[in-house]
Tab-separated table of C-alpha atoms in Angstrom:
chain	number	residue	atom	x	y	z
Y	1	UNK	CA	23.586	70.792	17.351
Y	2	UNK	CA	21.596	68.518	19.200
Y	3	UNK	CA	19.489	67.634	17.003
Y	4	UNK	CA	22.457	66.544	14.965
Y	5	UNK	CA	23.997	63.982	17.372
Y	6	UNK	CA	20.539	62.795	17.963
Y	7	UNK	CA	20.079	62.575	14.054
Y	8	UNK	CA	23.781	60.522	13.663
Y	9	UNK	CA	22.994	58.182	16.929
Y	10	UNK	CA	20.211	57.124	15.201
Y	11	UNK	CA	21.775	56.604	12.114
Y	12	UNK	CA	24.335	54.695	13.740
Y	13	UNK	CA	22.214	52.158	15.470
Y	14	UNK	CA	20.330	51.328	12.033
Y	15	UNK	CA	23.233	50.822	10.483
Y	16	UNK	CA	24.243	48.412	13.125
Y	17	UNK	CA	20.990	46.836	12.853
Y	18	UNK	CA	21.522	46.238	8.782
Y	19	UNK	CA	25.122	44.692	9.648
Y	20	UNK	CA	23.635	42.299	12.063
Y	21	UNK	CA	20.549	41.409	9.659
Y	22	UNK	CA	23.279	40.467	7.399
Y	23	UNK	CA	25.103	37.974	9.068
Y	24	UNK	CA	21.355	36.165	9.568
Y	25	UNK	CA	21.115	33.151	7.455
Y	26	UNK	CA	17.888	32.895	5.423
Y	27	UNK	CA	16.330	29.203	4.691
Y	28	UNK	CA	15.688	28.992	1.257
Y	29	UNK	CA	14.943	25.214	1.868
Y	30	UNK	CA	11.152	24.225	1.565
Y	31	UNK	CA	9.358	22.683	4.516
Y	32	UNK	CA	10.027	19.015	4.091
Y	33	UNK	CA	7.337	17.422	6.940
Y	34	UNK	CA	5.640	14.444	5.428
Y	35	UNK	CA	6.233	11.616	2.632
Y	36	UNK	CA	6.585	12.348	-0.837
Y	37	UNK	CA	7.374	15.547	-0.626
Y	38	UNK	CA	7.116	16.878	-3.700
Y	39	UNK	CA	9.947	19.445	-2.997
Y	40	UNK	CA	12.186	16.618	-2.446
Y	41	UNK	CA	15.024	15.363	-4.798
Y	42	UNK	CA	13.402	12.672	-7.186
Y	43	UNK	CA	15.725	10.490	-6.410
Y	44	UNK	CA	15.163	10.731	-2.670
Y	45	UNK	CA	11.059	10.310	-3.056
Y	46	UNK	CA	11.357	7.397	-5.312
Y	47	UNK	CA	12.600	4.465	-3.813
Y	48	UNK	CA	12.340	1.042	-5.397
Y	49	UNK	CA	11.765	-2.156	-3.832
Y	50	UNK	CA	13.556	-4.296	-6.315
Y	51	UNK	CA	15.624	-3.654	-9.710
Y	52	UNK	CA	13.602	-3.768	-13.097
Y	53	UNK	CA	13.342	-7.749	-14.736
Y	54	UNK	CA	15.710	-8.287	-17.598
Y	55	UNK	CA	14.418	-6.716	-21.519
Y	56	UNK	CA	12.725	-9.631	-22.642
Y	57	UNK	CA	9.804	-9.924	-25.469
Y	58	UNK	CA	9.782	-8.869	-29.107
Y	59	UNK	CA	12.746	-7.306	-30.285
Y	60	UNK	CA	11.782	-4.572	-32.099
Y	61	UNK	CA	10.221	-2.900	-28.881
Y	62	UNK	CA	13.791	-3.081	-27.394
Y	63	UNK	CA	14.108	0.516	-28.547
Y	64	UNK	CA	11.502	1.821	-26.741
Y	65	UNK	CA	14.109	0.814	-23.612
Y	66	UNK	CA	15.358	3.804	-21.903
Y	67	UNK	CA	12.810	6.434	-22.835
Y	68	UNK	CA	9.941	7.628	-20.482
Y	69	UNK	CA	6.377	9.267	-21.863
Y	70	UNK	CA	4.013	11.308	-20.048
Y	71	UNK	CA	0.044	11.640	-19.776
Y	72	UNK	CA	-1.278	14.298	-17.728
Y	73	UNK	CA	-4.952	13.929	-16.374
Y	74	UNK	CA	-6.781	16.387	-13.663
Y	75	UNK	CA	-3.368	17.250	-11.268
Y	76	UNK	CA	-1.438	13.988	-11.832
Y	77	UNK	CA	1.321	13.502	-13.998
Y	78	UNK	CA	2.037	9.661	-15.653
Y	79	UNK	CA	5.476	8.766	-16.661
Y	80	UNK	CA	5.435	5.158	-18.469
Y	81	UNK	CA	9.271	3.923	-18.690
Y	82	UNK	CA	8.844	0.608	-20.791
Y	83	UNK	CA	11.226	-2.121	-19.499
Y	84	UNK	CA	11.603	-0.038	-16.324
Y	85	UNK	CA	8.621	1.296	-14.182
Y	86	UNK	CA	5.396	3.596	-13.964
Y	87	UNK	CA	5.416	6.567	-11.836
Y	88	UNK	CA	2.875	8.718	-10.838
Y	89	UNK	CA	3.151	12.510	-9.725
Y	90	UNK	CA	0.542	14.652	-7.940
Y	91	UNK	CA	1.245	18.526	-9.523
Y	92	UNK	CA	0.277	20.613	-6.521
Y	93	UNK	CA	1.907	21.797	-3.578
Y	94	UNK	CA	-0.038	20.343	-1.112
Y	95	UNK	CA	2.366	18.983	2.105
Y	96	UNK	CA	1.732	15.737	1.175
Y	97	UNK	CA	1.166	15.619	-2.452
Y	98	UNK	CA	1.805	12.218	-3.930
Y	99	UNK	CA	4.670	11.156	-5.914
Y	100	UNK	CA	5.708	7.595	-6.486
Y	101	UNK	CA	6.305	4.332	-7.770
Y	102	UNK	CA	3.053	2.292	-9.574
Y	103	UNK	CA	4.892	-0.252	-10.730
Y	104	UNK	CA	8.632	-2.128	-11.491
Y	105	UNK	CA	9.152	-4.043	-14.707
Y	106	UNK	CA	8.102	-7.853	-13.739
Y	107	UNK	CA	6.664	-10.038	-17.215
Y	108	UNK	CA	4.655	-10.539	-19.682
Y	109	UNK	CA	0.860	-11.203	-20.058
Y	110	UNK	CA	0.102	-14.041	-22.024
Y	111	UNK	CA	-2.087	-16.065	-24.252
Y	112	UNK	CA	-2.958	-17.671	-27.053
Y	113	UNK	CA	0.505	-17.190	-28.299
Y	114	UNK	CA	0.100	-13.259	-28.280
Y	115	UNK	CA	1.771	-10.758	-25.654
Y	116	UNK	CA	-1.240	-9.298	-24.207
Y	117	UNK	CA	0.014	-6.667	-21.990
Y	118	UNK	CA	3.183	-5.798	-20.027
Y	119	UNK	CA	3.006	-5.951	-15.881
Y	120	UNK	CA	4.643	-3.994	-13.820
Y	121	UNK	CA	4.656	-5.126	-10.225
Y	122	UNK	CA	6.204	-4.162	-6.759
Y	123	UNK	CA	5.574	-0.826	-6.729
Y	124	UNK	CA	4.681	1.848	-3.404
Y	125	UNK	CA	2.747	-0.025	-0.438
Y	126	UNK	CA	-0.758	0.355	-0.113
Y	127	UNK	CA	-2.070	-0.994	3.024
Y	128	UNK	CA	-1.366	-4.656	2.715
Y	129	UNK	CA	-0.488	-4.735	-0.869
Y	130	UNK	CA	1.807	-3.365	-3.402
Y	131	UNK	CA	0.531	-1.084	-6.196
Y	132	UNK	CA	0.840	-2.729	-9.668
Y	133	UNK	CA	0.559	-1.662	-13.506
Y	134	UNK	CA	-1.045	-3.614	-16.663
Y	135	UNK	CA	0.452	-1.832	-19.677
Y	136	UNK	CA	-1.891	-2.085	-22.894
Y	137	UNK	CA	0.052	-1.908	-26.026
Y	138	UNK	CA	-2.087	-1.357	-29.327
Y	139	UNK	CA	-1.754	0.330	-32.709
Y	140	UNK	CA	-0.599	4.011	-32.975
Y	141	UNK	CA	0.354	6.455	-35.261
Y	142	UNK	CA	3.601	7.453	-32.959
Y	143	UNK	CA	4.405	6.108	-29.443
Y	144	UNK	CA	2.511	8.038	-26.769
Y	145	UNK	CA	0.815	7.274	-23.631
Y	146	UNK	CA	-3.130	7.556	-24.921
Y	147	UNK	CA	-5.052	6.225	-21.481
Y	148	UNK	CA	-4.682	5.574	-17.258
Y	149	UNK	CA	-7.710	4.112	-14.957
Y	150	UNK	CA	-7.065	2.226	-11.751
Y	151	UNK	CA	-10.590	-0.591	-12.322
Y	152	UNK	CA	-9.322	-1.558	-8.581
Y	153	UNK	CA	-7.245	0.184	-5.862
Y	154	UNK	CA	-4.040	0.250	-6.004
Y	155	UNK	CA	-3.790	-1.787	-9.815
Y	156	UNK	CA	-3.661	0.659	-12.728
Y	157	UNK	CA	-4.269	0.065	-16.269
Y	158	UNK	CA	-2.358	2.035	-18.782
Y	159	UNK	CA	-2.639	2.485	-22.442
Y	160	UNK	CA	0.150	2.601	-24.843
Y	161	UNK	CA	-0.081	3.663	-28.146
Y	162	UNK	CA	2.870	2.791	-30.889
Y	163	UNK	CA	3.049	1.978	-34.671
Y	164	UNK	CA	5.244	-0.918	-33.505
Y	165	UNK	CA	2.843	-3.384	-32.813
Y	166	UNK	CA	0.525	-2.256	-36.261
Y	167	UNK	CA	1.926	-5.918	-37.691
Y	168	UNK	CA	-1.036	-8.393	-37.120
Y	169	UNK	CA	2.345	-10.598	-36.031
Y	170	UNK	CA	4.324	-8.126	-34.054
Y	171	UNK	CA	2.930	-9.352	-31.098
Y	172	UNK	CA	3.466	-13.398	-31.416
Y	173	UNK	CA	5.532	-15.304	-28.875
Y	174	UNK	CA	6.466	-18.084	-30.496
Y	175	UNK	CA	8.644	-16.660	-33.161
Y	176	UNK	CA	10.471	-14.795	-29.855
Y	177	UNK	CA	11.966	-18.052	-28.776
Y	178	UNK	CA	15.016	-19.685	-29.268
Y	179	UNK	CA	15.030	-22.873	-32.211
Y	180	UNK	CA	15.371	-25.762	-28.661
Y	181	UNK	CA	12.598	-23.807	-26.744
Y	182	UNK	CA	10.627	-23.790	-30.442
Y	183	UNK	CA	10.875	-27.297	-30.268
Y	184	UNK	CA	10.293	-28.146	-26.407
Y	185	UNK	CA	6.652	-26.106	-27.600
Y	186	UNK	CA	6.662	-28.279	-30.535
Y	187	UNK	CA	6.680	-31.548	-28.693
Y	188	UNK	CA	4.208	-30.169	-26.180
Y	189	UNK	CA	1.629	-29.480	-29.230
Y	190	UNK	CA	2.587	-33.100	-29.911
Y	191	UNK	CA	2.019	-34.376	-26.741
Y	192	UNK	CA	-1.391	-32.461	-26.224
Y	193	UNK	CA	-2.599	-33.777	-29.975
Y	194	UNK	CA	-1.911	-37.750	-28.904
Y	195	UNK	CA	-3.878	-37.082	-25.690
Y	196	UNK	CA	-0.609	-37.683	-23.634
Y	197	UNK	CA	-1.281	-34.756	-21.458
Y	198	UNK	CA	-3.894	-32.927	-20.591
Y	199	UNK	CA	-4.945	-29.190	-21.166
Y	200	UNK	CA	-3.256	-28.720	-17.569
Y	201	UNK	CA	-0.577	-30.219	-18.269
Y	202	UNK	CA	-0.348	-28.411	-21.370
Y	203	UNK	CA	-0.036	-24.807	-20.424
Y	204	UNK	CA	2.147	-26.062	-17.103
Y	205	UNK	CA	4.865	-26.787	-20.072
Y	206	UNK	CA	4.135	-23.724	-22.095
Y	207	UNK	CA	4.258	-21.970	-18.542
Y	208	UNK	CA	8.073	-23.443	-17.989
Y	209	UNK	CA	9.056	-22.570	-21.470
Y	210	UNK	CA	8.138	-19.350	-21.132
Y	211	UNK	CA	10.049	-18.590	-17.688
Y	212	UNK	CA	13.119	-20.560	-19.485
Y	213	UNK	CA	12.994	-17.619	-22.011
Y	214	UNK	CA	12.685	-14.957	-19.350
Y	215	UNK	CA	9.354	-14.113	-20.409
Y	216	UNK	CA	7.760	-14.714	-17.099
Y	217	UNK	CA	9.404	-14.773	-13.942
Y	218	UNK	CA	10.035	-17.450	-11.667
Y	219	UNK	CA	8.509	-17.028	-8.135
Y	220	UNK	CA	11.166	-18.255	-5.700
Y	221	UNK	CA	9.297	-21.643	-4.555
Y	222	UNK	CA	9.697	-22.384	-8.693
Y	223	UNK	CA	13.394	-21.710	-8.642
Y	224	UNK	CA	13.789	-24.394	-6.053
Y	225	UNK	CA	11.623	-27.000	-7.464
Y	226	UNK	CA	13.898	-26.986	-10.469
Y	227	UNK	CA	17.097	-27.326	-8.362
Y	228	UNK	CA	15.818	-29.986	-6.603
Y	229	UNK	CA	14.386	-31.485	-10.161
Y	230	UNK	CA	17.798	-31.574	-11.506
Y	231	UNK	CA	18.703	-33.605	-8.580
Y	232	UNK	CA	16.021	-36.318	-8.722
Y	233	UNK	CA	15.112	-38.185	-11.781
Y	234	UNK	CA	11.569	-37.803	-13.365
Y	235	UNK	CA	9.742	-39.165	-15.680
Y	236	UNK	CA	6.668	-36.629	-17.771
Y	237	UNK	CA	5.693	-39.462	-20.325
Y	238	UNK	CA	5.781	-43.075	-20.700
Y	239	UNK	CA	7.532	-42.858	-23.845
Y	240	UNK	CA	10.655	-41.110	-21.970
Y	241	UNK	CA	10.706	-43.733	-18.737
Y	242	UNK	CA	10.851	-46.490	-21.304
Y	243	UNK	CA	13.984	-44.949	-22.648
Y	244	UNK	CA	15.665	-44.167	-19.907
Y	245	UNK	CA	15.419	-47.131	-18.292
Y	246	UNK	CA	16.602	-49.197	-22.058
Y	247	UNK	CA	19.659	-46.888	-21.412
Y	248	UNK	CA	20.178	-48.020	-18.053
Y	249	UNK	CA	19.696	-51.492	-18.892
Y	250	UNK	CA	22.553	-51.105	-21.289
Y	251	UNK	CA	24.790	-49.324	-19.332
Y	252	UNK	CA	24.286	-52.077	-16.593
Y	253	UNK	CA	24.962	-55.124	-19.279
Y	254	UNK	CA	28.216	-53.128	-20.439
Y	255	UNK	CA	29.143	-53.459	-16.692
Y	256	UNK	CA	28.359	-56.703	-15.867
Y	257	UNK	CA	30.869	-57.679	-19.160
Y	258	UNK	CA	33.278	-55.387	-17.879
Y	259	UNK	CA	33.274	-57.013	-14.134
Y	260	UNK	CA	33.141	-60.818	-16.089
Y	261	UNK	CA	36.296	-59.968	-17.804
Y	262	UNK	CA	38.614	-58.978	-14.680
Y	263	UNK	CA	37.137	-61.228	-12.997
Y	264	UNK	CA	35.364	-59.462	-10.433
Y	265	UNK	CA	31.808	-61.328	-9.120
Y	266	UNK	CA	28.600	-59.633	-9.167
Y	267	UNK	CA	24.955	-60.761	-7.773
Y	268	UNK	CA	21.726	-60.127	-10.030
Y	269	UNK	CA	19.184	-60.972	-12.028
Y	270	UNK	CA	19.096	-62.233	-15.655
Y	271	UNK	CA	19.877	-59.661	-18.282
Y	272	UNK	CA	16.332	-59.532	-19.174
Y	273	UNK	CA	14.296	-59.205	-15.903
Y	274	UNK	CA	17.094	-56.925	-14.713
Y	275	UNK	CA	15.534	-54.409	-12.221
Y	276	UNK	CA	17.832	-53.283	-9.673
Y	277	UNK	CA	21.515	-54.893	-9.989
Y	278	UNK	CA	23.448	-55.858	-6.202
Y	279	UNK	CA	27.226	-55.934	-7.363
Y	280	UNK	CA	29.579	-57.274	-4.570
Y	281	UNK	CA	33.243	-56.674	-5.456
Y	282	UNK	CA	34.940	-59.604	-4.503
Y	283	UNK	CA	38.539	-59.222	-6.451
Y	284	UNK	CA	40.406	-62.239	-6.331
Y	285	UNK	CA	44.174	-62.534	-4.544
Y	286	UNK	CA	46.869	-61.648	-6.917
Y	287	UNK	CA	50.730	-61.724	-6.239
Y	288	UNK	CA	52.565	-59.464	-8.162
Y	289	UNK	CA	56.863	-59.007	-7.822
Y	290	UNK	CA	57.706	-55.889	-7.395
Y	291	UNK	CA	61.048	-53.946	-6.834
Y	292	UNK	CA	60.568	-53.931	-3.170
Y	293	UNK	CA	59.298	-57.734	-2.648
Y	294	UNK	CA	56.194	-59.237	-3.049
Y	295	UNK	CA	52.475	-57.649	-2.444
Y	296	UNK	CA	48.864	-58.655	-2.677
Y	297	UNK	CA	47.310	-57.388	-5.810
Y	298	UNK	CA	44.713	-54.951	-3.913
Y	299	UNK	CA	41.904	-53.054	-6.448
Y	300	UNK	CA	40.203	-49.806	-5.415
Y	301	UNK	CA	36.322	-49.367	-6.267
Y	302	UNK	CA	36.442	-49.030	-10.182
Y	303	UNK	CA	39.920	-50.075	-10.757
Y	304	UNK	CA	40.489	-52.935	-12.951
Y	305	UNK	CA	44.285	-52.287	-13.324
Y	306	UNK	CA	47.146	-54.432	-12.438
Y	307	UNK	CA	50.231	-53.343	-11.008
Y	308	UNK	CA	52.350	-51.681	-13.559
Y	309	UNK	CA	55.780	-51.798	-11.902
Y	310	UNK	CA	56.722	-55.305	-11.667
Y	311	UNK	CA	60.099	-56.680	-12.971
């Protein structure tokens, strides 16, 4: 009988213990100490510095645009998002196993009329730098990412293979462009044959047509030179002072007629040897009736009206 109560006791306090093992909660969340944890949401480990440029190039690559294709090489795992970014992830389960960002969409390589190669810039730190991705597009039988060295630290070179640029003209820039930036390259071919600019010169206008179609990006120092360019007025070529300054000469000699006829005096030179113009407004004393008496005739800058409510 003893042995009985000493046989339930003890089944009693085990079954205690079960009931309190139960309420326990058990973790089931991995150990996230360190960066880049690769047990972390994506979306939490991959953090951009700045949003993809706008799709710009040859159109028939725009459909590669939202897709993503992997290469896989020792433990590390390429994704290649054209028109978006490259990312890189270490497949181990080390504490700190790298996963992140190699690159953001920025522009286009390049030269001799002929996209050479796709950057992608801004991406994870590394020391004092950020890491940054040439893309290589060349002829393949389907669209697959073939190659991945980094030939420096921190700047990777990938290879992308596609049928789309098979064409010996798939890759030209010029036909990319709209007909008045076709032209603006046009004149600068000009320009460059008649030894009006130089070779500098040159590619500094190819370089501005090229950022006016989106293919490269402004940096922000070039955004405000051509705010304050708008403001001021300059001159590239002889040819295009000359004509400006014919059309000013005209608009002045309209003017000057205009300020003869109401009788308004001006100061300058001779139509000819016209180079800055001094007008002094000196309206003459008019008296005009109106319904409330008499008044002075008084002009405002510009107005060569009378006073339209006299009797």
């Amino acid at each position: 009988m003893a042995a009985a109560r000493l046989l339930l006791a003890a089944l009693g306090a085990a079954l205690g213990l079960f009931a309190s093992a139960g309420k326990m909660k058990i973790v089931e969340e991995p150990n996230t100490f360190g960066l880049n944890n690769p047990f972390l949401p994506q979306t939490n480990r991959l953090q951009p510095k700045m949003s993809p440029s706008a799709i710009s190039g040859p159109a028939h690559l725009f459909r590669l645009a939202g897709k993503c294709f992997s290469f896989v090489e020792s433990t590390y795992k390429y994704e290649f998002c054209p028109f978006h970014n490259v990312t890189q992830h270490e497949q181990t389960f080390r504490w700190n196993a790298y996963s992140g960002i190699l690159g953001i969409w920025h522009e286009w390589e390049i030269a001799n009329n002929t996209f050479v190669g796709m950057w992608m810039r801004e991406g994870d730190s590394c020391e004092t730098k950020s890491r940054q991705t040439k893309v290589h597009l060349v002829c393949g039988k389907s669209n697959k990412l073939a190659y991945v060295s980094e030939p420096t630290t921190c700047v990777y070179s990938l290879t992308f293979e596609t049928p789309l640029v098979c064409h010996p003209h798939s890759l030209l820039v010029y036909p990319t462009l709209t007909e008045a930036l076709q032209r603006k390259w046009d004149e600068a071919e000009q320009l460059l044959y008649d030894e009006l600019i130089t070779d500098q010169g040159y590619k500094k206008l190819l370089k501005e047509i090229f950022e006016e179609a989106g293919l490269l990006k402004a940096t922000e120092e070039k955004e405000v030179e051509k705010q304050n360019k708008k403001i001021s007025l300059e001159f590239e070529t002889v040819e295009k002072c000359s004509k400006e300054y014919k059309q000013l000469s005209e608009e002045m000699k309209k003017l000057r007629d205009l300020l003869s006829q109401h009788g308004i005096a001006y100061k300058g030179n001779s139509a000819e040897n016209t180079s800055v113009e001094h007008i002094s407004y000196k309206p003459g004393t008019a008296v005009a009736t109106v319904r409330n008496g008499s008044k002075d005739d008084e002009h405002l800058h510009g107005d060569t009206g009378t006073w339209n409510d006299a009797v």
